PDB file of C-alpha atoms and ligand atoms in Angstrom:
ATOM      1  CA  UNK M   3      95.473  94.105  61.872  1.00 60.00           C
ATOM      2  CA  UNK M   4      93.118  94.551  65.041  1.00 58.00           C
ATOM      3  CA  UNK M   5      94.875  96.167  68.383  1.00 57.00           C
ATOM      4  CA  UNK M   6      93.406  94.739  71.606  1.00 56.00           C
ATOM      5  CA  UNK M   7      93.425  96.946  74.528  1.00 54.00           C
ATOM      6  CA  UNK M   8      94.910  95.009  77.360  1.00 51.00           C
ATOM      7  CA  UNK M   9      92.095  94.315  80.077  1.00 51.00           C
ATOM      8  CA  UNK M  10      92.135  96.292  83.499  1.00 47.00           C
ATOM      9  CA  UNK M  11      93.753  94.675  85.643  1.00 54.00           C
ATOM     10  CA  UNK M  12      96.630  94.252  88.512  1.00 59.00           C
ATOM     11  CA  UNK M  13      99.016  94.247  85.501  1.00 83.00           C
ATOM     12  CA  UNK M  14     100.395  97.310  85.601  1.00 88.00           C
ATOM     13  CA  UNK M  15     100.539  98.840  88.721  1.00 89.00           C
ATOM     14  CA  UNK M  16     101.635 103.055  89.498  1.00 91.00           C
ATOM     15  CA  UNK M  17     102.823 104.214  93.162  1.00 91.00           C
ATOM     16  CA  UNK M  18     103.786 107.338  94.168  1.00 92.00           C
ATOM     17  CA  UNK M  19     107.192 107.045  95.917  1.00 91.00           C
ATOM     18  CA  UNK M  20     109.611 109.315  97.668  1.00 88.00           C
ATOM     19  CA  UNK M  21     112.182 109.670  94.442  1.00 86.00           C
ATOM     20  CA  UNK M  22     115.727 108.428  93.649  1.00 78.00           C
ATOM     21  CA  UNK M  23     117.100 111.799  93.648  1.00 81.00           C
ATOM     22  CA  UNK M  24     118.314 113.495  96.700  1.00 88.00           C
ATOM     23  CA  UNK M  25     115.214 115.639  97.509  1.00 91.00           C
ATOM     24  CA  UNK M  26     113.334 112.320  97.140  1.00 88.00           C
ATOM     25  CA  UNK M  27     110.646 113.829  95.622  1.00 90.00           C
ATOM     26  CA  UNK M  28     107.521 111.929  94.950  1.00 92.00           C
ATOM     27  CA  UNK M  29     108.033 109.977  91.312  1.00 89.00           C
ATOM     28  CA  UNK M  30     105.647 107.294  89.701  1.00 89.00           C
ATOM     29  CA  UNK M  31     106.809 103.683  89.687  1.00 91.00           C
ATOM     30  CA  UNK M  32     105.644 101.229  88.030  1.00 93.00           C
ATOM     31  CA  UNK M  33     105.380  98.187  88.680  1.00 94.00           C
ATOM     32  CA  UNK M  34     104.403  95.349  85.965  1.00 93.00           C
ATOM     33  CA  UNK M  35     103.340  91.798  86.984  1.00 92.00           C
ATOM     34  CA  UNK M  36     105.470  88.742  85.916  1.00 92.00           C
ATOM     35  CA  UNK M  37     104.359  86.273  87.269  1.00 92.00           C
ATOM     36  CA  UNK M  38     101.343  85.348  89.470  1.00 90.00           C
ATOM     37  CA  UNK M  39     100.731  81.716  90.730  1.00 91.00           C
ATOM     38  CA  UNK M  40      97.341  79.672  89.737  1.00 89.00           C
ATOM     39  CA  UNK M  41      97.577  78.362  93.784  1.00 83.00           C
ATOM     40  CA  UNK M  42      98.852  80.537  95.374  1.00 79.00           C
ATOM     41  CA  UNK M  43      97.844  78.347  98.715  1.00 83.00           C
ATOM     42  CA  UNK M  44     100.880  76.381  98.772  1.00 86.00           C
ATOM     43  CA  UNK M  45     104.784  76.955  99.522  1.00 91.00           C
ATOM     44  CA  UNK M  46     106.542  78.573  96.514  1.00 93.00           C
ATOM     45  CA  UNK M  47     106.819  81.644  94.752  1.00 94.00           C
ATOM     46  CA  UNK M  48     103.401  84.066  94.635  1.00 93.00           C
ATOM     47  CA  UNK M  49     104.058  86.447  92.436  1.00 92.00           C
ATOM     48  CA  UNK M  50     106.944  88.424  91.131  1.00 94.00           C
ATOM     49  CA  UNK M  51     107.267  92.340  89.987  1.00 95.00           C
ATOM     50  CA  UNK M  52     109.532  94.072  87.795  1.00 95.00           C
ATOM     51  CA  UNK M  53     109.681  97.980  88.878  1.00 94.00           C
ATOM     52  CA  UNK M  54     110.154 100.345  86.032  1.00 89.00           C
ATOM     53  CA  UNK M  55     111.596 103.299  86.724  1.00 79.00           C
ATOM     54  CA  UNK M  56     115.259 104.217  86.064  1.00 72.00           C
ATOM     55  CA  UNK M  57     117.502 102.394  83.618  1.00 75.00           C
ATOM     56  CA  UNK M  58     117.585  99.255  85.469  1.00 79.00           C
ATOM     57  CA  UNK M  59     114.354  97.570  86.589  1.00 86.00           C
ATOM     58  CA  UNK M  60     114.119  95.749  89.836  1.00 92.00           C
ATOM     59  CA  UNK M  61     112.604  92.598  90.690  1.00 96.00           C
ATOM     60  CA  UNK M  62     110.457  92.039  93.284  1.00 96.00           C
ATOM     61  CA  UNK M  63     108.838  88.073  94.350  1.00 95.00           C
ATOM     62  CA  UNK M  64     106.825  87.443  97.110  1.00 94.00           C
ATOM     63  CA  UNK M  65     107.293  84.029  98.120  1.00 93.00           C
ATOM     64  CA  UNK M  66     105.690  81.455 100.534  1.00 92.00           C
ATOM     65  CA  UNK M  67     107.766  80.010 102.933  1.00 92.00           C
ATOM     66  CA  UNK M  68     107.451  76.080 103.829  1.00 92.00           C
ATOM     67  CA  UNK M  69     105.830  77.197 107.211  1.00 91.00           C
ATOM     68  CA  UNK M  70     102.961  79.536 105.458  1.00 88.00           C
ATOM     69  CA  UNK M  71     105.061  82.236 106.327  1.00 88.00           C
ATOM     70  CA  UNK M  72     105.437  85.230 103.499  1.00 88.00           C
ATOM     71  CA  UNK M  73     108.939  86.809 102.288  1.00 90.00           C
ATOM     72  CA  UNK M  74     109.221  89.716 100.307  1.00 92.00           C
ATOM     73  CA  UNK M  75     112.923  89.629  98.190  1.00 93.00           C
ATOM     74  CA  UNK M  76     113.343  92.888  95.684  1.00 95.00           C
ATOM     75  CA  UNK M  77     116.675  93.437  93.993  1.00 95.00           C
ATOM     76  CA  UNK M  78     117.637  96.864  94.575  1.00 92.00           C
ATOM     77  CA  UNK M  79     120.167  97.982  96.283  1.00 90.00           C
ATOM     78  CA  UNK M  80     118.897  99.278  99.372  1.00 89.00           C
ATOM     79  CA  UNK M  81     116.692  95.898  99.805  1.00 92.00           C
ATOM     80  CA  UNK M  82     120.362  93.531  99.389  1.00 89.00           C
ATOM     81  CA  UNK M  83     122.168  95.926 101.925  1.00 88.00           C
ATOM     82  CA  UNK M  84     119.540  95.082 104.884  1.00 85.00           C
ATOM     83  CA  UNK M  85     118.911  91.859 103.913  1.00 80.00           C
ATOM     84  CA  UNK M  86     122.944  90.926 104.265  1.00 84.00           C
ATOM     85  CA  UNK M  87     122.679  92.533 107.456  1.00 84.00           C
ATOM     86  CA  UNK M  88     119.565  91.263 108.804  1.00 78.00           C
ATOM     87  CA  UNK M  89     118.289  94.024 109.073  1.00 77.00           C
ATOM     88  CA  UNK M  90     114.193  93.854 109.564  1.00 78.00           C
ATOM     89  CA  UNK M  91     114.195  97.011 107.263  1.00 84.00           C
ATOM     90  CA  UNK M  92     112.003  97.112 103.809  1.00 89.00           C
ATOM     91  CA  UNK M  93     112.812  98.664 100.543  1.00 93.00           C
ATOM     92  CA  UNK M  94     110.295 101.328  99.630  1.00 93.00           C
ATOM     93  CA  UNK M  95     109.071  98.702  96.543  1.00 94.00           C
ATOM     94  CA  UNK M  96     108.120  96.305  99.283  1.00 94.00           C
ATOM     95  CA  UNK M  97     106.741  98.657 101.485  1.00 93.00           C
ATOM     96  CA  UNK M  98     104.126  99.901  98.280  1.00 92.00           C
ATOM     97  CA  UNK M  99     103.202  96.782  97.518  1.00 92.00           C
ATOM     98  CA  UNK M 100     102.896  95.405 101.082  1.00 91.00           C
ATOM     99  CA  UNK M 101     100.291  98.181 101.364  1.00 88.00           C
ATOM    100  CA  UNK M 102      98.441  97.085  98.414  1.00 83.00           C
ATOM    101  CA  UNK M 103      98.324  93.507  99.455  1.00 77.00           C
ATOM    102  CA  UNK M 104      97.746  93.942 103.501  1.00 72.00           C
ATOM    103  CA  UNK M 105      96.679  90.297 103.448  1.00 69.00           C
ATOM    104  CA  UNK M 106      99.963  88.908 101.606  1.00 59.00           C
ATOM    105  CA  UNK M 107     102.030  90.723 104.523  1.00 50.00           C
TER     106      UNK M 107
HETATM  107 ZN1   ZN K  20     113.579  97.567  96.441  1.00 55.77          ZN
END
């Protein structure tokens, strides 16, 4: 039996972010790549995210609007308060990876 050692990559991705706990004290998160689209040109979903940390991941998608506008979606809690409210707010997993991928934002 061989092992392969996976390739380095954007597959697994670590940020530093301010914690769950009350302190919020910087804690790694990871965040693993689920999906990635082969044209990512046209309107449709980019890529998707699940963030490890916890006992529940989240998912986070990046998706292309009809208009060639971008919309970030993530599952977590704080992310479906604001968005039910309108709120132009971002959940600290979209604001890492908006900073990683300036462009997509
Ligand atoms: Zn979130």
């Amino acid at each position: 039996m061989t092992t392969t050692t996976p390739k380095p990559s954007f597959a697994l991705i670590t940020l530093i972010l301010p914690g769950p706990d009350r302190k919020r004290q910087p804690s790694p998160y990871h965040f693993r790549v689920t999906y990635r689209n082969p044209e990512p040109t046209g309107p449709g979903c980019l890529m998707t995210w699940d963030v490890l940390v916890g006992r529940e991941p989240y998912q986070v998608a990046l998706e292309r609007t009809a208009d060639g506008r971008t919309e970030w979606h993530c599952t977590c809690a704080d992310a479906v308060y604001h968005g039910e409210n309108n709120h132009a707010h971002r959940c600290k997993h979209v604001q890492g990876l908006r900073e990683l991928f300036p462009r997509a934002a």
